[in-house]
mmCIF file of C-alpha atoms in Angstrom:
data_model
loop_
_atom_site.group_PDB
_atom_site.id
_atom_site.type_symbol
_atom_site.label_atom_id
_atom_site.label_comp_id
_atom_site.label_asym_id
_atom_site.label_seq_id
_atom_site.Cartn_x
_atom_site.Cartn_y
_atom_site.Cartn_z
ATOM 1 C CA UNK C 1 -11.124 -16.419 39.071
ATOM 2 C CA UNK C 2 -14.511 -14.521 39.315
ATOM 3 C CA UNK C 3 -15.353 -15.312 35.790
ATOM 4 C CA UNK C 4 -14.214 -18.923 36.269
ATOM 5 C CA UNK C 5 -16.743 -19.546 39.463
ATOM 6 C CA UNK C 6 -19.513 -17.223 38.179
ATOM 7 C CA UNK C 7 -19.610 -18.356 34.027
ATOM 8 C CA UNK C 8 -19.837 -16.017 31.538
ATOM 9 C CA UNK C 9 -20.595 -16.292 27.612
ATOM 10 C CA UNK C 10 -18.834 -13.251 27.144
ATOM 11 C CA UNK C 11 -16.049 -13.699 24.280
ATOM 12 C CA UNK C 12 -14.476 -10.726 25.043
ATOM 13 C CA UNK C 13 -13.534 -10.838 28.398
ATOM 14 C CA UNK C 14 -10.590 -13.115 29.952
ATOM 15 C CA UNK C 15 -8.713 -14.017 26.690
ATOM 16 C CA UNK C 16 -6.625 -11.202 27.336
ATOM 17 C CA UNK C 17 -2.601 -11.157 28.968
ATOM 18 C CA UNK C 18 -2.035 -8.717 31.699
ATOM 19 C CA UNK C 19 -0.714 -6.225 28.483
ATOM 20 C CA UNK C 20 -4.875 -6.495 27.343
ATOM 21 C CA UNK C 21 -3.198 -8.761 24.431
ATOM 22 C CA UNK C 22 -5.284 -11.512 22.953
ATOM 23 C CA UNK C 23 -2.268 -13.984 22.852
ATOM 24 C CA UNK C 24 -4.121 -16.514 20.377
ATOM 25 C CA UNK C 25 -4.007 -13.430 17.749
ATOM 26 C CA UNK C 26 -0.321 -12.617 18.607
ATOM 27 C CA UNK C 27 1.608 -15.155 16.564
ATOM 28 C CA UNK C 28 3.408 -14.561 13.536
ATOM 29 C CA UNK C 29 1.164 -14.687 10.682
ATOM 30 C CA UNK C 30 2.637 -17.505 8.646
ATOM 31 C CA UNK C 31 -0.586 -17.827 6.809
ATOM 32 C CA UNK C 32 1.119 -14.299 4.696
ATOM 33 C CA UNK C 33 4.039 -15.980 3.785
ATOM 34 C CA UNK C 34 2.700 -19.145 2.687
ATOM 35 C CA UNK C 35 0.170 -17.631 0.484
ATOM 36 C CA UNK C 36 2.706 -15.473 -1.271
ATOM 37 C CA UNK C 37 4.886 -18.119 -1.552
ATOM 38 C CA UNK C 38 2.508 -20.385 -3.318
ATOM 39 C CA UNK C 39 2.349 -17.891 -6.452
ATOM 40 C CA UNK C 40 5.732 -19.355 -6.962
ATOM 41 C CA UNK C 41 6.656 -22.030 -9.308
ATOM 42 C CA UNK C 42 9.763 -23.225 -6.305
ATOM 43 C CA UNK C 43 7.687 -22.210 -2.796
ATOM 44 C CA UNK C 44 7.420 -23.764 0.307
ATOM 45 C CA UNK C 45 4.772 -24.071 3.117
ATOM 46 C CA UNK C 46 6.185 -25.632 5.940
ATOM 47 C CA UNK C 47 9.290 -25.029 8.161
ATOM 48 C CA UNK C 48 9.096 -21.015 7.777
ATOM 49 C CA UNK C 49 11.594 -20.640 10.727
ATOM 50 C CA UNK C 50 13.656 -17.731 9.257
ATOM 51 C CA UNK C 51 10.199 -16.103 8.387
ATOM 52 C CA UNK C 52 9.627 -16.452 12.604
ATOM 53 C CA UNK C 53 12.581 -15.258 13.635
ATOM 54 C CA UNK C 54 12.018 -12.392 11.186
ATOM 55 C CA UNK C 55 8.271 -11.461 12.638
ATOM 56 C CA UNK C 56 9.670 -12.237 16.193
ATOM 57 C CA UNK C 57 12.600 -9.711 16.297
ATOM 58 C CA UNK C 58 11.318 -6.867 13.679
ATOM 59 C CA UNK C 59 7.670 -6.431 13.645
ATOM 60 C CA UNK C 60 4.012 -6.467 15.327
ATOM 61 C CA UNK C 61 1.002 -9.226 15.133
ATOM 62 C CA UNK C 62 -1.747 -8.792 13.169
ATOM 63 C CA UNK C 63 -3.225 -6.306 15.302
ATOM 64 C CA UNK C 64 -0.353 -4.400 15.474
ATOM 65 C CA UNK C 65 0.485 -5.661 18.837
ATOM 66 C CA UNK C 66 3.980 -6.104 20.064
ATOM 67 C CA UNK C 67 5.003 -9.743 20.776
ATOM 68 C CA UNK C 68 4.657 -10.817 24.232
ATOM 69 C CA UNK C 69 7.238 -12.907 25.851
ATOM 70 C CA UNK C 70 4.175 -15.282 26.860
ATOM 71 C CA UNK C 71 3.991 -16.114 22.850
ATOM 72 C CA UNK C 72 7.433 -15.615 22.323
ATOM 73 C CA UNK C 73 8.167 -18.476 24.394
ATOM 74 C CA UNK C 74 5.933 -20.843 23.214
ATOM 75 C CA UNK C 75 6.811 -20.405 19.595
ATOM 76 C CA UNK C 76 10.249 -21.006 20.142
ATOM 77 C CA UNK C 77 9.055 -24.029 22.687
ATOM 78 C CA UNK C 78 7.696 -25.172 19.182
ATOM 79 C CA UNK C 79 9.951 -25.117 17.373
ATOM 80 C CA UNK C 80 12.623 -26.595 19.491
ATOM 81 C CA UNK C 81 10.844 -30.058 20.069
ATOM 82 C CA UNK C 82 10.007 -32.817 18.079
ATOM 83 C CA UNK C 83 5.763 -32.303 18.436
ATOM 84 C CA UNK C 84 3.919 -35.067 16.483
ATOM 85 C CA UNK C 85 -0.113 -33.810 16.986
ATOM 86 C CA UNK C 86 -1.492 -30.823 19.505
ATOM 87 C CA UNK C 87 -4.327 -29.142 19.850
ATOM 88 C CA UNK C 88 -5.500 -25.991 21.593
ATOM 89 C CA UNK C 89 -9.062 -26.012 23.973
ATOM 90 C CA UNK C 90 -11.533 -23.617 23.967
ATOM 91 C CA UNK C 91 -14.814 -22.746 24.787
ATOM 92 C CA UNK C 92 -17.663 -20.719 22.739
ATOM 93 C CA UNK C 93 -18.739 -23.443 20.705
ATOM 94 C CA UNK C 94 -18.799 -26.949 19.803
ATOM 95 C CA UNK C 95 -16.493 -28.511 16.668
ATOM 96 C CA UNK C 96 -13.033 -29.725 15.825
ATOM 97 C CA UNK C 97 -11.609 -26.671 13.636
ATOM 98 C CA UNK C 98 -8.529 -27.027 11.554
ATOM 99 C CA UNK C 99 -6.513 -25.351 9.473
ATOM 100 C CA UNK C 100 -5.846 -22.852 7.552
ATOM 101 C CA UNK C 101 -7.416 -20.374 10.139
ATOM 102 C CA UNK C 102 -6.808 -17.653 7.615
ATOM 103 C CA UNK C 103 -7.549 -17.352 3.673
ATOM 104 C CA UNK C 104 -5.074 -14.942 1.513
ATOM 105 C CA UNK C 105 -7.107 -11.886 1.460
ATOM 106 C CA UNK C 106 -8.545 -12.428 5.153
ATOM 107 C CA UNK C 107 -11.852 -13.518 4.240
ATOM 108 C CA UNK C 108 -14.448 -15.737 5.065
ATOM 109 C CA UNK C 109 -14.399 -18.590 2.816
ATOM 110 C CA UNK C 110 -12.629 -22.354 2.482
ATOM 111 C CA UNK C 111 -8.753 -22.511 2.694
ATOM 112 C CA UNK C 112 -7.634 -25.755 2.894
ATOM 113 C CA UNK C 113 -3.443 -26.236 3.445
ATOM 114 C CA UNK C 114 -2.003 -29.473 1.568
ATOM 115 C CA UNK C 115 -2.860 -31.459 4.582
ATOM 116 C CA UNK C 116 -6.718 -31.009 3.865
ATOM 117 C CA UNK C 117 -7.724 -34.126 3.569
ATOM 118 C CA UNK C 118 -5.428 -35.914 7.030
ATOM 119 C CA UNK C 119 -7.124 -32.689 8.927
ATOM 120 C CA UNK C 120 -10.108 -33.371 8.082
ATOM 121 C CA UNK C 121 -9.848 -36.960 9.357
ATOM 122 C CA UNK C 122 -7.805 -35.557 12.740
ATOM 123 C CA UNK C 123 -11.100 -33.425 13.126
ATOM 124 C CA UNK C 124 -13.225 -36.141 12.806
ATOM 125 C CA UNK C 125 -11.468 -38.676 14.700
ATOM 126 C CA UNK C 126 -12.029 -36.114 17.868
ATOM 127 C CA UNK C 127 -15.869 -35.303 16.769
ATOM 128 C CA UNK C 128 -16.829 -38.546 16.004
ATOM 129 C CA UNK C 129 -16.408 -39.614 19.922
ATOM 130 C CA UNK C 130 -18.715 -36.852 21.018
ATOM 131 C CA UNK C 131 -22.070 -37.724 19.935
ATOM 132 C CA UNK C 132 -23.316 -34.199 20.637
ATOM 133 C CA UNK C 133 -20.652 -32.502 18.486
ATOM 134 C CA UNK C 134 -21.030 -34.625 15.940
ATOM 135 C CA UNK C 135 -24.475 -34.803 15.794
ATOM 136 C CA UNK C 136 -25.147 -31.095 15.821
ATOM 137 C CA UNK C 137 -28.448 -31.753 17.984
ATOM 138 C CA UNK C 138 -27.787 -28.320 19.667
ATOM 139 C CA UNK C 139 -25.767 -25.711 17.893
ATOM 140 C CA UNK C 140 -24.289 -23.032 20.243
ATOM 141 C CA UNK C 141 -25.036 -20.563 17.407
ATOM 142 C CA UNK C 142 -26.590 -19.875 13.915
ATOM 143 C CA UNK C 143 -23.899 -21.908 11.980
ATOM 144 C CA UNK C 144 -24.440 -26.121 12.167
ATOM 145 C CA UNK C 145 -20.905 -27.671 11.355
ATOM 146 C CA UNK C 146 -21.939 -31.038 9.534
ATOM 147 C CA UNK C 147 -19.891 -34.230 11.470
ATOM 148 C CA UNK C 148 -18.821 -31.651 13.664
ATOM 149 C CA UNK C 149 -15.597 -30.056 12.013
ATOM 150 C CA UNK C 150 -15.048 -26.928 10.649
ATOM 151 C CA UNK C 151 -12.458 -25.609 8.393
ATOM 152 C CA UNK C 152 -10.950 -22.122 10.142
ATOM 153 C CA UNK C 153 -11.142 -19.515 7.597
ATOM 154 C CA UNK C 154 -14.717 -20.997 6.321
ATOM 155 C CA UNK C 155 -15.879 -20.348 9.762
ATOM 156 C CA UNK C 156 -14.098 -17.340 10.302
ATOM 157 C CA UNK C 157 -10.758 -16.062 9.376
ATOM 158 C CA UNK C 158 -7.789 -15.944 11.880
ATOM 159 C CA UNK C 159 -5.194 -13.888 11.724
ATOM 160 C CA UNK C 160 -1.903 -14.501 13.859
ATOM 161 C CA UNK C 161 -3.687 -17.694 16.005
ATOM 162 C CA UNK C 162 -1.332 -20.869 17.734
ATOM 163 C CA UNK C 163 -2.872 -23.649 15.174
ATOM 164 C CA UNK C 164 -1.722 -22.370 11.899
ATOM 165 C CA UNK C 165 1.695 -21.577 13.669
ATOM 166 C CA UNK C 166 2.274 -25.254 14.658
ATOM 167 C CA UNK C 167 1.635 -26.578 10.754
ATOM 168 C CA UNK C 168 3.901 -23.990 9.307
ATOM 169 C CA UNK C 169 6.719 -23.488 11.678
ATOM 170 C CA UNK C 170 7.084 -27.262 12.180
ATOM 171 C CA UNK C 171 6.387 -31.091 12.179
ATOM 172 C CA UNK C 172 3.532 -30.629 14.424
ATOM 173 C CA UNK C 173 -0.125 -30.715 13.454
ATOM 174 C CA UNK C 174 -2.662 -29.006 15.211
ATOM 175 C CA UNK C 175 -6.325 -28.692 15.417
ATOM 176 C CA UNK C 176 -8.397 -25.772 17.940
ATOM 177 C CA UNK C 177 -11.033 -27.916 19.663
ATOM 178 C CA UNK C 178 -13.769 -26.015 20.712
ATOM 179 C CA UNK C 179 -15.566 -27.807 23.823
ATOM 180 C CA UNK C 180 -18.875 -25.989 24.360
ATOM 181 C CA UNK C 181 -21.119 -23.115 24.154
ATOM 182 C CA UNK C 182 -20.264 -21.362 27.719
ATOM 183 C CA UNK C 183 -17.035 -19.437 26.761
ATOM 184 C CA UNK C 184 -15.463 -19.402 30.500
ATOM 185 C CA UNK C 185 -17.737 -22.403 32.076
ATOM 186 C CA UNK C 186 -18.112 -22.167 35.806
ATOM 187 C CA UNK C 187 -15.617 -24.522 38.035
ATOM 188 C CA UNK C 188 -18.381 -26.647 38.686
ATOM 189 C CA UNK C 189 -19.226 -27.821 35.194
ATOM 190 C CA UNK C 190 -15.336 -28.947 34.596
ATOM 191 C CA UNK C 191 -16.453 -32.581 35.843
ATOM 192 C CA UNK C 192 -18.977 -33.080 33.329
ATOM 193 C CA UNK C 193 -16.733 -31.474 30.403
ATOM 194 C CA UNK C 194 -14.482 -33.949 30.874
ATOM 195 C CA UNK C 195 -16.960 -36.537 31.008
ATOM 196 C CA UNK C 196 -18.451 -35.429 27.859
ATOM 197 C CA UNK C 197 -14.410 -35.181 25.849
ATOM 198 C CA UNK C 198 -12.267 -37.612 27.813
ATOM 199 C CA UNK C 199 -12.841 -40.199 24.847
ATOM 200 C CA UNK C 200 -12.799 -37.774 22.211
ATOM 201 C CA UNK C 201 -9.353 -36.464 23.656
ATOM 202 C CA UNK C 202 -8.280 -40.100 23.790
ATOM 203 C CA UNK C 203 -8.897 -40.793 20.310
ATOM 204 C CA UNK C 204 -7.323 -37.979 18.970
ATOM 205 C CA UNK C 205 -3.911 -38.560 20.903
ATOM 206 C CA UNK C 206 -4.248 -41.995 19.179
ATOM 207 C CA UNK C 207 -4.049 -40.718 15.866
ATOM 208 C CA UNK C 208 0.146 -40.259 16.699
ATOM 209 C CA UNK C 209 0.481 -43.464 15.479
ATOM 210 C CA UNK C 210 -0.846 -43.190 12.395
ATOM 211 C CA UNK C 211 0.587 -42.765 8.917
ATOM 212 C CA UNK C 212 4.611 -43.798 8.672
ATOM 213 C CA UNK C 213 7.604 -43.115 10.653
ATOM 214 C CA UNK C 214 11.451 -44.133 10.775
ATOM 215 C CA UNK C 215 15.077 -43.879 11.389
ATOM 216 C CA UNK C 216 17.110 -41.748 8.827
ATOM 217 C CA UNK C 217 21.154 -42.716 9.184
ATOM 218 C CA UNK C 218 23.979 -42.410 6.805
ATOM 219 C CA UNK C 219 25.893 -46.180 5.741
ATOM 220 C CA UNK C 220 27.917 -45.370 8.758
ATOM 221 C CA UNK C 221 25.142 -45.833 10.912
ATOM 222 C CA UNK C 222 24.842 -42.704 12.028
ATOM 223 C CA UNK C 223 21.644 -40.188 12.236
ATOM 224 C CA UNK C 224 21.149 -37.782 9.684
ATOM 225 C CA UNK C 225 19.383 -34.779 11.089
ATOM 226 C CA UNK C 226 17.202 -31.941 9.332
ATOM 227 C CA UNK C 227 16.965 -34.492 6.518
ATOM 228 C CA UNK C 228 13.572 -33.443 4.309
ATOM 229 C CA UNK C 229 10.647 -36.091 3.774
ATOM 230 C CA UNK C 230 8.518 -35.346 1.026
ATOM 231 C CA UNK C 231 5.679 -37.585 0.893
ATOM 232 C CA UNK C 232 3.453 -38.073 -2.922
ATOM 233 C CA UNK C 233 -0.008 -39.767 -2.308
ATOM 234 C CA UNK C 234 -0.789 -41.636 -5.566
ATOM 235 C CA UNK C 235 -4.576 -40.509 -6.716
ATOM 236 C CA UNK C 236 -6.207 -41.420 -10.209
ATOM 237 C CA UNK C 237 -3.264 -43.469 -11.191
ATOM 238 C CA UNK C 238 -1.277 -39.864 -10.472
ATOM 239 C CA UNK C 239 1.759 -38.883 -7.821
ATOM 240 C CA UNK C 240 0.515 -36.108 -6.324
ATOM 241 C CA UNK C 241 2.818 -34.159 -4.087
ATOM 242 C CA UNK C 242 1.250 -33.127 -0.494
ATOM 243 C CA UNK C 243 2.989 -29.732 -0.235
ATOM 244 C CA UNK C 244 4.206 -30.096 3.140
ATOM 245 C CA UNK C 245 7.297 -31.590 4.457
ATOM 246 C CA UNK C 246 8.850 -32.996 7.593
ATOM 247 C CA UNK C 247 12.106 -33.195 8.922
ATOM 248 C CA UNK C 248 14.107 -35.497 11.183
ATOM 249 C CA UNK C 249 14.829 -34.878 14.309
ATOM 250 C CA UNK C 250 18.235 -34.860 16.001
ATOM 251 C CA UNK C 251 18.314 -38.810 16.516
ATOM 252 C CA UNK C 252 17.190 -39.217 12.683
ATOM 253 C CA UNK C 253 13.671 -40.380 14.005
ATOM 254 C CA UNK C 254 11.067 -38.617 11.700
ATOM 255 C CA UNK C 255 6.922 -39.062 12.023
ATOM 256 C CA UNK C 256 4.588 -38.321 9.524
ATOM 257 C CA UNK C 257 0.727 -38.644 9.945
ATOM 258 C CA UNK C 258 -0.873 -39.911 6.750
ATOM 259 C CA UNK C 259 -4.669 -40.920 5.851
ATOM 260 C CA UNK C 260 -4.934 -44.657 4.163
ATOM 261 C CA UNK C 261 -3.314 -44.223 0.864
ATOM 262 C CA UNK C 262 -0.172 -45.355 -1.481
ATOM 263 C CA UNK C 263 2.659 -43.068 -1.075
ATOM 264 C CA UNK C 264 5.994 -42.538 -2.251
ATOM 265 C CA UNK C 265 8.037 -41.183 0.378
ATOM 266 C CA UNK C 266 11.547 -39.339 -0.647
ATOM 267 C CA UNK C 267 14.391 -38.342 1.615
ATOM 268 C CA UNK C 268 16.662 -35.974 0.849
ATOM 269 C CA UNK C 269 19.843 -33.874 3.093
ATOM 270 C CA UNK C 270 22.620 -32.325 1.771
ATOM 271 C CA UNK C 271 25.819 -34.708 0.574
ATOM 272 C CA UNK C 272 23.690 -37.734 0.039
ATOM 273 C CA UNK C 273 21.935 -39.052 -2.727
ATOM 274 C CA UNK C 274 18.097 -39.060 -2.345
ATOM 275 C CA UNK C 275 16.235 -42.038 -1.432
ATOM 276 C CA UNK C 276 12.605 -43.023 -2.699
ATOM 277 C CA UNK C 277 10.701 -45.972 -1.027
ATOM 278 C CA UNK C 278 7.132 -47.081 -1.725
ATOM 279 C CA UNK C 279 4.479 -47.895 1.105
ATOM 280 C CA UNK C 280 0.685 -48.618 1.059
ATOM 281 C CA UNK C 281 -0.691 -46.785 4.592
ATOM 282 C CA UNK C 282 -3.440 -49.105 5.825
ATOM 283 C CA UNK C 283 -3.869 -47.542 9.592
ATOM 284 C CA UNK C 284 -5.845 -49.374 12.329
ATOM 285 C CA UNK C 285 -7.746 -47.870 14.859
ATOM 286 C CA UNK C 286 -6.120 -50.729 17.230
ATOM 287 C CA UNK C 287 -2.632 -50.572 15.868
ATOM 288 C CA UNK C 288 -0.876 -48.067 18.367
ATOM 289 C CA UNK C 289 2.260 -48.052 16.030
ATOM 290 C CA UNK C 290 2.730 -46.071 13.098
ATOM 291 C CA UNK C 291 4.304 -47.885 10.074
ATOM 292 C CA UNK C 292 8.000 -48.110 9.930
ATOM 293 C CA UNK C 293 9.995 -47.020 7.197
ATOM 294 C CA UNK C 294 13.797 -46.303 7.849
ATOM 295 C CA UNK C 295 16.203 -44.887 4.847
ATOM 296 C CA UNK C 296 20.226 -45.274 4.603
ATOM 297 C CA UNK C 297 21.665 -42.327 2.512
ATOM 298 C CA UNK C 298 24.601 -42.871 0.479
ATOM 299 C CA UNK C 299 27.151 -39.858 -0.231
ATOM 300 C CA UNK C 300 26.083 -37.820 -2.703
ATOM 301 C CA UNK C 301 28.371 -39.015 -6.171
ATOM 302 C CA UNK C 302 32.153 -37.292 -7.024
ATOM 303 C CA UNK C 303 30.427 -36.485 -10.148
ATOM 304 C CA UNK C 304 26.974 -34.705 -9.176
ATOM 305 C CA UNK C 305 28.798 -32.850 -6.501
ATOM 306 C CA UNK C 306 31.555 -31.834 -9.333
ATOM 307 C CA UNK C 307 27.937 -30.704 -11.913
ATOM 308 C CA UNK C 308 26.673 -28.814 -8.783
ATOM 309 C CA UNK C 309 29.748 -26.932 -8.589
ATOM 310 C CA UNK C 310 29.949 -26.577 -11.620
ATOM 311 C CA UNK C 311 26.345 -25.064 -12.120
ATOM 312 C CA UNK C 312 26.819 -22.638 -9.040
ATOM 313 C CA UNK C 313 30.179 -21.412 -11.082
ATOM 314 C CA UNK C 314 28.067 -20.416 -13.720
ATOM 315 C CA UNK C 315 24.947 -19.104 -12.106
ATOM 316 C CA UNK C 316 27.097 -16.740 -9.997
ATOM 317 C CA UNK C 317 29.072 -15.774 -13.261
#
C-alpha cells in the first residue's frame, strides 16, 4: 500500500507473492513444448493441456520456483472457461506486447506464433486509441516501439509469463498491455490512467467480435463438443494453414478471431466426417457481431471406420 500511495519506478519491488515469487514468471513454460514440437512433421501448438497438467503436478517454473496455488488456480481458471480475448496490465512502459514472449533458445530476437499477423492487429487496435503510445512522442526508455506494439521475445524474452499461457493452453488470446512509465503509479494518478486507456481498453474488447464464430451439432441436433476448427487463410492464390486451432465449447458454440481474409474453415471430432466451408472475413469496426458459420457433422462412414480399424490392426501388429 506504501508503494501504491508513494510511486515507485522500481521493477523489482511489489511483483512478488508473499512466497517472494514473481507469479507472471511462474507459469508453465509452454513456449518449450511448442518449439520442440514444431521440429515435427505432425506437431501441435495449441491446446497443450496434458503438457500443463504435466508441469503443474511434477516440476518447477522457469526459475526453478515451485508452483504457487495463486497460479495454479488461474491456469486451471483458464482452461476451464470458454475465454475469447484477455489481456494482462502493467506498468513500466508504454506498448501493446504480444506473443510469443519467449524465442526457442531464450533470446532476444522476433518469435512470432501462427497468429502473427491477428496479434499484431489486436496490438494495434489497443495502441492506435492512445495517441501517446502510438505515437512514441515520449519513450519510457531507450527502445521506441513503432505504432506502439511490440513483439515479446523481440523486446525481451519471457520465460513462464500468463500471455503465452492463454494462446497455448486454450481458445483465448492474449496480449500484456503495458500502461506507462511509473511501474507502481501513485493512487492519485489512477484517474488520469484511465482517462488516458478507457478507449483503448474499449476498442480492444471490441475486437471479440471479429473474425467467425458458430454452432457445431451432429444431424440430431445436438452439440458436438471438443470438436477441432482448423482455419487456412488463402495468400498468393495458396491455402495456408494458421497453425493454431480452436475447439468448441460444451454447447458446440466455437469463436475464432480472424484478420480480413478468405478462409477455409474445417471441422473435425471423432465419429463424424469432416466438414469444410468457405468464408471471406470482411470485419467492421461497427459490426459488434462476429460472422456466423455453423457446421452439421454426419457419422463418420461404415467403411472409413472399418479402414481405420483396419490400419490400427496393422500398425499395432
Amino acid at each position: 500500500m506504501m508503494l501504491k500511495e508513494s510511486g515507485t519506478t522500481n521493477w523489482l519491488v511489489g511483483r512478488s507473492n508473499a512466497n517472494n515469487i514473481d507469479l507472471n514468471r511462474n507459469f508453465p513454460n509452454l513456449d518449450a513444448f511448442m518449439h520442440k514440437y514444431n521440429h515435427y512433421a505432425h506437431h501441435r501448438n495449441h491446446h497443450l493441456d496434458i503438457e500443463t497438467f504435466l508441469s503443474l503436478t511434477s516440476g518447477n517454473d522457469c526459475q526453478n520456483n515451485p508452483y504457487q496455488i495463486e497460479t495454479v488456480a488461474i491456469a486451471f481458471w483458464i482452461m476451464q472457461n470458454p475465454f475469447v480475448l484477455s489481456a494482462n496490465l502493467h506498468n513500466g512502459d508504454l506498448v501493446a506486447n504480444y506473443p510469443y514472449d519467449d524465442s526457442e533458445n531464450h533470446l532476444q530476437m522476433y518469435s512470432p506464433s501462427s497468429d502473427d499477423l491477428l496479434f499484431q492487429h489486436l496490438a494495434e487496435s489497443y495502441s492506435y486509441s492512445n495517441e501517446r503510445m502510438k505515437s512514441q512522442t515520449k519513450s519510457c526508455g531507450d527502445t521506441a516501439f513503432a505504432d506502439g506494439i511490440t513483439n515479446g521475445a523481440a523486446w525481451y524474452p519471457v520465460c513462464g509469463g500468463m500471455q503465452d499461457f492463454n494462446y497455448l493452453a486454450s481458445n483465448c488470446f492474449e496480449l500484456t498491455l503495458e500502461l506507462g512509465c511509473r511501474k507502481f503509479p501513485p493512487g492519485k494518478d489512477l484517474p488520469s490512467i484511465w482517462n488516458e486507456h478507457k478507449n483503448s481498453l474499449i476498442n480492444y474488447m471490441s475486437q471479440t467480435h471479429s473474425g467467425i464464430k458458430g454452432v457445431i451439432k451432429n444431424e440430431e441436433g445436438n452439440a458436438i463438443y471438443g470438436a477441432n476448427i482448423k482455419v487456412y487463410q488463402l495468400l498468393n492464390n495458396h491455402w495456408q494453414y494458421i497453425d493454431h486451432d480452436v475447439t468448441s465449447n460444451l454447447e458446440g458454440d466455437y469463436y475464432r478471431l480472424l484478420v480480413n481474409g478468405i478462409y477455409a474453415v474445417q471441422v473435425q471430432s471423432p465419429g463424424y466426417e469432416t466438414e469444410t466451408q468457405y468464408i471471406d472475413v470482411d470485419n467492421k469496426p461497427d459490426q459488434h457481431n462476429a460472422q456466423r458459420l455453423d457446421f452439421i457433422l454426419k457419422p463418420e462412414s461404415i467403411e472409413r471406420l472399418n479402414r481405420k480399424q483396419m490400419l490400427r490392426q496393422f500398425v499395432n501388429k
